[in-house]
Amino acid sequence: MNKKLQFVLIPALILVIGGAAFSFLFEDKHVAQGRKLFNRYCVPCHGPGGQGDGYNAKNLDPHARDLTDSKEQYMSKLSNKEIYEVIEKGGRGVDLSSMMPTWGLIFSEEEMWSLVAYVRTLHTYKGEKVTFDKEKPYQTTRVRVPPVQEAEFRSLMEKVTDEKKQELIDQGKELFEDFGCIACHKVGNKGGTLGPYLTRAGFMLQPQFIYRWIRNPLSFKNHTRMPNLGLSEDEALAVTLYLSTLHGPPVQLDGVTPFEEDQGVPKPAKQ
Ligand code: HEC
Ligand code: HEC
């Protein structure tokens, strides 16, 4: 081999091989953003590797989707837009199960596309890449919903007659399942353990707090794992009245201690 050629070829080879080996160091900025969000918000159900085996998965029916296509080809058949939509609107917004929550009211457009870009790294996909076009950039700011005032709750309550109240409680019980609250919260022995048990919500929580929290959890706690699920005033009122009727016995915590969750991904407590 020509000496000059060697001079060029060998460093080039080192670059290519080295680049491949260390490519994780140069992870795309958006994939990295998606990974970070996924680890915090999605791993409790979908599992650390996206296989649908998070600690909360056993509480879900249907199961959290295996995003790796390890058993069947499924994810690779979805378009980027379809994945975006299920994240944005949740299962109930796209005719899937409401056990998959709605994220569109808390994440920015860019964050949701970053999640799509990261989810794409979990399975083999040969289609179109998620691009973040400089010409048409995605919205980087999150939607800011103003805190809900106590007066809103009080004025709704003024219109609730005794007769109407029972109706709302029954409705609230249904909405608790329809909105997928049950995916994260246990009532009695049914439901998830991503959030606190609500079996004793009627003893533990003030109705006006429940109402204001449900309507806008992020106004209380910026990085809470509970998304804003977009309940209307009337829906939130019904769910609040239902939760206020829950006066169950003390529960033995056998899963996560919810308020320790800020130290990263919570792990089930030792038995
Ligand atoms: C409370 C549990 C839970 C959390 C948290 C959760 N998911 Fe899901 N996810 C599910 C369940 C359950 C399904 C299956 C829904 C179905 O098949 O009806 C699902 C399905 C999906 C699917 C497949 C959709 C399809 O078309 O079949 C994607 C993609 C997904 N989730 C992404 C995410 C991302 C990204 C996050 C975090 C921002 C997340 N999920 C958080 C429970 C969860
Ligand atoms: C993706 C999981 C998830 C979903 C879905 C969810 N929550 Fe939560 N919820 C949480 C977490 C986590 C907390 C703990 C708050 C924190 O400290 O971040 C919480 C807290 C709460 C609290 C306050 C409890 C307390 O002890 O302070 C109430 C009330 C509540 N959720 C009701 C609901 C209702 C009603 C719904 C359905 C409209 C719902 N949640 C849906 C995860 C969820």
Tab-separated table of C-alpha atoms and ligand atoms in Angstrom:
chain	number	residue	atom	x	y	z
A	1	MET	CA	0.000	0.000	0.000
A	2	ASN	CA	1.075	3.443	-0.835
A	3	LYS	CA	2.439	5.261	2.230
A	4	LYS	CA	0.327	8.333	1.626
A	5	LEU	CA	-2.839	6.292	1.330
A	6	GLN	CA	-2.055	4.498	4.568
A	7	PHE	CA	-1.759	7.854	6.246
A	8	VAL	CA	-5.344	8.691	5.342
A	9	LEU	CA	-6.960	5.269	5.522
A	10	ILE	CA	-5.849	4.162	8.945
A	11	PRO	CA	-7.063	7.224	10.856
A	12	ALA	CA	-10.294	7.081	8.836
A	13	LEU	CA	-10.825	3.449	9.852
A	14	ILE	CA	-10.150	4.251	13.485
A	15	LEU	CA	-12.692	7.036	13.307
A	16	VAL	CA	-15.395	4.845	11.797
A	17	ILE	CA	-14.922	1.900	14.140
A	18	GLY	CA	-14.366	4.100	17.183
A	19	GLY	CA	-17.353	6.227	16.253
A	20	ALA	CA	-19.629	3.209	16.104
A	21	ALA	CA	-18.364	1.827	19.404
A	22	PHE	CA	-18.827	5.123	21.185
A	23	SER	CA	-21.940	6.277	19.400
A	24	PHE	CA	-23.894	6.157	22.669
A	25	LEU	CA	-21.729	9.068	23.783
A	26	PHE	CA	-23.087	11.093	20.904
A	27	GLU	CA	-26.736	10.181	21.366
A	28	ASP	CA	-29.010	12.490	19.461
A	29	LYS	CA	-30.166	15.392	21.646
A	30	HIS	CA	-33.833	14.580	21.154
A	31	VAL	CA	-33.420	10.862	21.740
A	32	ALA	CA	-31.632	11.783	24.976
A	33	GLN	CA	-34.491	14.082	25.988
A	34	GLY	CA	-36.982	11.323	25.167
A	35	ARG	CA	-35.019	8.776	27.190
A	36	LYS	CA	-35.025	11.053	30.224
A	37	LEU	CA	-38.780	11.641	30.047
A	38	PHE	CA	-39.430	7.958	29.400
A	39	ASN	CA	-37.418	6.934	32.453
A	40	ARG	CA	-39.399	9.215	34.697
A	41	TYR	CA	-42.936	8.943	33.353
A	42	CYS	CA	-43.268	5.745	31.352
A	43	VAL	CA	-40.966	3.176	32.988
A	44	PRO	CA	-43.299	2.430	35.941
A	45	CYS	CA	-45.669	0.745	33.437
A	46	HIS	CA	-43.596	0.031	30.309
A	47	GLY	CA	-40.460	-1.099	32.171
A	48	PRO	CA	-36.862	0.135	31.986
A	49	GLY	CA	-36.243	-1.441	28.585
A	50	GLY	CA	-39.779	-0.780	27.313
A	51	GLN	CA	-40.805	-4.433	27.442
A	52	GLY	CA	-44.058	-3.742	29.257
A	53	ASP	CA	-42.717	-5.081	32.543
A	54	GLY	CA	-42.625	-2.063	34.879
A	55	TYR	CA	-43.528	-2.599	38.527
A	56	ASN	CA	-47.025	-1.215	37.870
A	57	ALA	CA	-47.644	-3.460	34.830
A	58	LYS	CA	-49.115	-6.309	36.846
A	59	ASN	CA	-51.939	-4.012	37.925
A	60	LEU	CA	-52.978	-3.202	34.373
A	61	ASP	CA	-55.479	-4.886	32.117
A	62	PRO	CA	-54.650	-4.701	29.255
A	63	HIS	CA	-50.933	-4.847	29.953
A	64	ALA	CA	-48.674	-1.920	29.134
A	65	ARG	CA	-47.563	-2.479	25.562
A	66	ASP	CA	-44.204	-4.170	24.933
A	67	LEU	CA	-42.547	-1.387	22.927
A	68	THR	CA	-39.624	-3.598	21.823
A	69	ASP	CA	-41.573	-5.961	19.548
A	70	SER	CA	-39.822	-8.847	21.319
A	71	LYS	CA	-42.787	-11.238	20.936
A	72	GLU	CA	-44.764	-9.870	18.009
A	73	GLN	CA	-44.244	-7.267	15.353
A	74	TYR	CA	-46.486	-4.429	16.364
A	75	MET	CA	-44.695	-1.155	17.012
A	76	SER	CA	-42.767	-1.306	13.742
A	77	LYS	CA	-46.098	-1.213	11.902
A	78	LEU	CA	-47.161	2.064	13.499
A	79	SER	CA	-46.304	5.412	11.913
A	80	ASN	CA	-44.500	8.114	13.903
A	81	LYS	CA	-47.684	10.165	13.841
A	82	GLU	CA	-49.691	7.280	15.344
A	83	ILE	CA	-47.215	6.939	18.203
A	84	TYR	CA	-47.284	10.699	18.745
A	85	GLU	CA	-51.067	10.664	18.903
A	86	VAL	CA	-51.338	7.934	21.488
A	87	ILE	CA	-48.866	9.807	23.699
A	88	GLU	CA	-50.658	13.109	23.203
A	89	LYS	CA	-54.251	11.920	23.556
A	90	GLY	CA	-53.764	8.804	25.655
A	91	GLY	CA	-55.447	5.455	25.070
A	92	ARG	CA	-58.930	6.900	25.464
A	93	GLY	CA	-58.272	9.503	22.767
A	94	VAL	CA	-57.407	6.898	20.124
A	95	ASP	CA	-59.740	4.010	20.972
A	96	LEU	CA	-57.225	2.100	23.037
A	97	SER	CA	-57.392	1.434	26.755
A	98	SER	CA	-57.512	4.373	29.150
A	99	MET	CA	-54.859	2.538	31.184
A	100	MET	CA	-52.448	4.391	28.863
A	101	PRO	CA	-52.605	7.986	30.177
A	102	THR	CA	-52.898	11.272	28.266
A	103	TRP	CA	-49.757	13.418	28.167
A	104	GLY	CA	-50.702	16.238	25.775
A	105	LEU	CA	-51.654	18.646	28.541
A	106	ILE	CA	-48.301	18.509	30.272
A	107	PHE	CA	-45.567	17.931	27.687
A	108	SER	CA	-44.508	20.313	24.935
A	109	GLU	CA	-44.797	19.249	21.316
A	110	GLU	CA	-41.032	18.840	21.156
A	111	GLU	CA	-40.984	16.651	24.258
A	112	MET	CA	-43.626	14.354	22.769
A	113	TRP	CA	-41.751	14.051	19.467
A	114	SER	CA	-38.606	13.327	21.493
A	115	LEU	CA	-40.518	10.518	23.180
A	116	VAL	CA	-41.479	9.160	19.761
A	117	ALA	CA	-37.819	9.354	18.672
A	118	TYR	CA	-36.763	7.445	21.793
A	119	VAL	CA	-39.541	4.840	21.500
A	120	ARG	CA	-38.259	4.187	17.944
A	121	THR	CA	-34.874	3.146	19.359
A	122	LEU	CA	-36.580	0.350	21.339
A	123	HIS	CA	-37.566	-1.743	18.310
A	124	THR	CA	-36.376	-2.253	14.769
A	125	TYR	CA	-37.914	0.281	12.451
A	126	LYS	CA	-36.837	1.018	8.910
A	127	GLY	CA	-39.328	3.778	8.127
A	128	GLU	CA	-39.102	7.510	8.291
A	129	LYS	CA	-36.944	9.067	11.025
A	130	VAL	CA	-38.414	11.591	13.414
A	131	THR	CA	-36.939	14.892	12.316
A	132	PHE	CA	-36.764	18.178	14.110
A	133	ASP	CA	-36.832	20.483	11.171
A	134	LYS	CA	-35.214	23.882	11.697
A	135	GLU	CA	-37.640	25.370	9.190
A	136	LYS	CA	-40.688	24.246	11.118
A	137	PRO	CA	-39.603	23.735	14.724
A	138	TYR	CA	-41.872	22.089	17.264
A	139	GLN	CA	-43.275	24.057	20.164
A	140	THR	CA	-40.713	23.782	22.988
A	141	THR	CA	-42.792	25.326	25.752
A	142	ARG	CA	-45.204	23.344	27.857
A	143	VAL	CA	-48.822	24.375	28.118
A	144	ARG	CA	-49.274	26.387	31.297
A	145	VAL	CA	-52.667	25.905	32.884
A	146	PRO	CA	-53.335	28.466	35.653
A	147	PRO	CA	-54.019	27.067	39.139
A	148	VAL	CA	-57.658	26.325	39.849
A	149	GLN	CA	-59.130	28.474	42.610
A	150	GLU	CA	-61.129	27.205	45.552
A	151	ALA	CA	-63.979	29.544	44.551
A	152	GLU	CA	-64.546	27.449	41.421
A	153	PHE	CA	-65.176	24.388	43.550
A	154	ARG	CA	-67.400	26.266	46.004
A	155	SER	CA	-69.626	27.724	43.322
A	156	LEU	CA	-70.067	24.280	41.729
A	157	MET	CA	-70.945	22.764	45.118
A	158	GLU	CA	-73.622	25.391	45.748
A	159	LYS	CA	-75.644	23.907	42.918
A	160	VAL	CA	-75.423	20.318	44.173
A	161	THR	CA	-78.686	19.184	45.770
A	162	ASP	CA	-78.848	16.003	47.886
A	163	GLU	CA	-80.580	14.209	45.076
A	164	LYS	CA	-78.029	15.326	42.506
A	165	LYS	CA	-75.156	14.369	44.804
A	166	GLN	CA	-75.770	10.624	44.655
A	167	GLU	CA	-76.030	10.818	40.886
A	168	LEU	CA	-72.678	12.612	40.705
A	169	ILE	CA	-71.040	10.080	43.027
A	170	ASP	CA	-72.109	7.218	40.751
A	171	GLN	CA	-70.915	9.132	37.717
A	172	GLY	CA	-67.604	9.894	39.442
A	173	LYS	CA	-67.029	6.211	40.109
A	174	GLU	CA	-67.371	5.471	36.403
A	175	LEU	CA	-65.213	8.414	35.378
A	176	PHE	CA	-62.477	7.161	37.714
A	177	GLU	CA	-62.194	4.117	35.453
A	178	ASP	CA	-62.914	5.895	32.144
A	179	PHE	CA	-60.089	8.371	32.677
A	180	GLY	CA	-57.707	5.639	33.768
A	181	CYS	CA	-57.198	6.946	37.310
A	182	ILE	CA	-57.371	3.310	38.328
A	183	ALA	CA	-54.194	2.589	36.312
A	184	CYS	CA	-52.184	4.466	38.938
A	185	HIS	CA	-54.338	4.469	42.078
A	186	LYS	CA	-55.657	1.605	44.141
A	187	VAL	CA	-59.119	1.661	45.628
A	188	GLY	CA	-59.677	-1.427	47.765
A	189	ASN	CA	-57.667	-4.128	46.083
A	190	LYS	CA	-58.107	-2.909	42.525
A	191	GLY	CA	-55.800	-0.551	40.668
A	192	GLY	CA	-52.222	0.569	40.196
A	193	THR	CA	-49.496	1.571	42.616
A	194	LEU	CA	-47.851	4.393	40.698
A	195	GLY	CA	-49.747	6.938	42.816
A	196	PRO	CA	-50.971	6.845	46.433
A	197	TYR	CA	-53.770	4.525	47.516
A	198	LEU	CA	-57.104	6.343	47.501
A	199	THR	CA	-59.006	3.787	49.582
A	200	ARG	CA	-59.182	6.301	52.426
A	201	ALA	CA	-59.389	9.493	50.356
A	202	GLY	CA	-62.612	10.439	52.187
A	203	PHE	CA	-60.699	10.601	55.492
A	204	MET	CA	-57.368	11.887	54.245
A	205	LEU	CA	-58.136	14.591	51.707
A	206	GLN	CA	-60.206	17.781	51.658
A	207	PRO	CA	-62.732	17.795	48.770
A	208	GLN	CA	-61.586	21.227	47.601
A	209	PHE	CA	-57.994	19.957	47.459
A	210	ILE	CA	-59.023	16.840	45.493
A	211	TYR	CA	-60.912	18.970	42.999
A	212	ARG	CA	-58.127	21.494	42.480
A	213	TRP	CA	-55.464	18.773	42.303
A	214	ILE	CA	-57.299	16.689	39.696
A	215	ARG	CA	-57.971	19.727	37.521
A	216	ASN	CA	-54.321	20.780	37.625
A	217	PRO	CA	-51.807	18.582	39.457
A	218	LEU	CA	-48.842	20.465	38.004
A	219	SER	CA	-49.896	23.720	39.645
A	220	PHE	CA	-49.183	22.001	42.975
A	221	LYS	CA	-46.133	20.034	41.952
A	222	ASN	CA	-44.255	20.810	38.798
A	223	HIS	CA	-42.742	17.397	38.173
A	224	THR	CA	-45.428	15.134	39.509
A	225	ARG	CA	-45.875	11.850	37.672
A	226	MET	CA	-49.614	12.445	37.611
A	227	PRO	CA	-50.520	14.051	34.287
A	228	ASN	CA	-53.333	16.519	33.787
A	229	LEU	CA	-55.943	14.244	32.225
A	230	GLY	CA	-58.152	17.084	31.057
A	231	LEU	CA	-61.258	16.597	33.202
A	232	SER	CA	-63.928	19.279	32.788
A	233	GLU	CA	-65.312	21.114	35.821
A	234	ASP	CA	-68.308	18.773	36.038
A	235	GLU	CA	-66.224	15.636	35.584
A	236	ALA	CA	-63.751	16.719	38.266
A	237	LEU	CA	-66.634	17.552	40.613
A	238	ALA	CA	-68.162	14.083	40.141
A	239	VAL	CA	-64.813	12.333	40.728
A	240	THR	CA	-64.177	14.496	43.821
A	241	LEU	CA	-67.555	13.600	45.329
A	242	TYR	CA	-66.896	9.917	44.617
A	243	LEU	CA	-63.432	9.968	46.198
A	244	SER	CA	-64.858	11.747	49.248
A	245	THR	CA	-67.082	8.725	49.915
A	246	LEU	CA	-64.094	6.387	50.237
A	247	HIS	CA	-63.643	5.496	53.886
A	248	GLY	CA	-61.846	2.196	53.660
A	249	PRO	CA	-59.685	0.564	56.337
A	250	PRO	CA	-55.984	1.476	56.667
A	251	VAL	CA	-53.910	-0.154	53.945
A	252	GLN	CA	-50.723	-2.068	54.275
A	253	LEU	CA	-48.339	-0.564	51.750
A	254	ASP	CA	-46.998	-3.500	49.788
A	255	GLY	CA	-45.692	-1.605	46.793
A	256	VAL	CA	-44.201	1.799	46.226
A	257	THR	CA	-44.154	4.482	48.847
A	258	PRO	CA	-45.494	7.178	46.547
A	259	PHE	CA	-44.007	10.209	48.239
A	260	GLU	CA	-40.510	8.843	47.980
A	261	GLU	CA	-40.880	8.837	44.247
A	262	ASP	CA	-38.745	11.882	43.584
A	263	GLN	CA	-35.518	9.955	44.068
A	264	GLY	CA	-35.748	8.599	40.550
A	265	VAL	CA	-37.730	5.624	39.354
A	266	PRO	CA	-39.458	4.127	42.370
A	267	LYS	CA	-38.771	0.508	43.214
A	268	PRO	CA	-41.199	-1.804	44.948
A	269	ALA	CA	-40.456	-1.935	48.669
A	270	LYS	CA	-38.763	-5.064	50.057
A	271	GLN	CA	-41.286	-7.613	51.226
B	1	HEC	C1	-50.157	3.824	33.928
B	1	HEC	C2	-49.423	2.999	32.993
B	1	HEC	C3	-48.820	3.609	31.772
B	1	HEC	C4	-47.974	4.681	31.698
B	1	HEC	C5	-47.450	5.538	32.848
B	1	HEC	C6	-47.625	4.817	30.311
B	1	HEC	N1	-48.250	3.869	29.562
B	1	HEC	FE1	-48.099	3.629	27.539
B	1	HEC	N2	-49.442	2.099	27.613
B	1	HEC	C7	-50.034	1.618	28.755
B	1	HEC	C8	-50.980	0.581	28.411
B	1	HEC	C9	-51.844	-0.218	29.371
B	1	HEC	C10	-50.918	0.445	26.991
B	1	HEC	C11	-51.735	-0.523	26.115
B	1	HEC	C12	-53.003	0.145	25.664
B	1	HEC	C13	-53.856	-0.746	24.804
B	1	HEC	O1	-53.284	-1.623	24.129
B	1	HEC	O2	-55.085	-0.581	24.793
B	1	HEC	C14	-49.940	1.407	26.535
B	1	HEC	C15	-49.583	1.590	25.209
B	1	HEC	C16	-48.600	2.443	24.758
B	1	HEC	C17	-48.156	2.542	23.376
B	1	HEC	C18	-48.669	1.702	22.203
B	1	HEC	C19	-49.824	2.378	21.550
B	1	HEC	C20	-50.508	1.552	20.478
B	1	HEC	O3	-50.802	2.124	19.422
B	1	HEC	O4	-50.788	0.363	20.704
B	1	HEC	C21	-47.172	3.500	23.352
B	1	HEC	C22	-46.395	3.970	22.136
B	1	HEC	C23	-47.006	3.994	24.701
B	1	HEC	N3	-47.892	3.341	25.540
B	1	HEC	C24	-46.100	4.968	25.082
B	1	HEC	C25	-46.005	5.501	26.374
B	1	HEC	C26	-45.145	6.599	26.734
B	1	HEC	C27	-44.177	7.292	25.785
B	1	HEC	C28	-45.356	6.840	28.055
B	1	HEC	C29	-44.728	7.896	28.928
B	1	HEC	C30	-44.883	9.268	28.515
B	1	HEC	C31	-46.328	5.874	28.524
B	1	HEC	N4	-46.718	5.091	27.478
B	1	HEC	C32	-46.773	5.802	29.840
B	1	HEC	C33	-49.797	2.044	30.049
B	1	HEC	C34	-49.001	3.108	30.413
B	2	HEC	C1	-49.908	8.073	35.510
B	2	HEC	C2	-50.358	7.844	36.831
B	2	HEC	C3	-51.513	8.615	37.405
B	2	HEC	C4	-52.780	8.755	36.860
B	2	HEC	C5	-53.287	8.270	35.529
B	2	HEC	C6	-53.547	9.464	37.862
B	2	HEC	N1	-52.770	9.742	38.943
B	2	HEC	FE1	-53.383	10.692	40.650
B	2	HEC	N2	-51.484	10.665	41.345
B	2	HEC	C7	-50.413	10.062	40.732
B	2	HEC	C8	-49.214	10.281	41.522
B	2	HEC	C9	-47.823	9.795	41.189
B	2	HEC	C10	-49.617	11.044	42.633
B	2	HEC	C11	-48.727	11.520	43.769
B	2	HEC	C12	-48.493	12.972	43.613
B	2	HEC	C13	-47.085	13.386	43.706
B	2	HEC	O1	-46.569	13.514	44.798
B	2	HEC	O2	-46.472	13.606	42.650
B	2	HEC	C14	-51.049	11.264	42.489
B	2	HEC	C15	-51.847	11.967	43.415
B	2	HEC	C16	-53.215	12.026	43.385
B	2	HEC	C17	-54.052	12.581	44.419
B	2	HEC	C18	-53.562	13.205	45.722
B	2	HEC	C19	-53.362	12.113	46.712
B	2	HEC	C20	-52.739	12.531	47.991
B	2	HEC	O3	-52.673	11.672	48.885
B	2	HEC	O4	-52.289	13.675	48.105
B	2	HEC	C21	-55.360	12.441	44.019
B	2	HEC	C22	-56.608	12.874	44.778
B	2	HEC	C23	-55.324	11.817	42.720
B	2	HEC	N3	-54.020	11.576	42.372
B	2	HEC	C24	-56.444	11.514	41.976
B	2	HEC	C25	-56.409	11.058	40.665
B	2	HEC	C26	-57.557	10.983	39.795
B	2	HEC	C27	-58.980	11.321	40.199
B	2	HEC	C28	-57.111	10.533	38.589
B	2	HEC	C29	-57.901	10.361	37.313
B	2	HEC	C30	-58.572	11.531	36.821
B	2	HEC	C31	-55.679	10.297	38.710
B	2	HEC	N4	-55.293	10.642	39.980
B	2	HEC	C32	-54.885	9.798	37.707
B	2	HEC	C33	-50.438	9.349	39.558
B	2	HEC	C34	-51.522	9.249	38.708
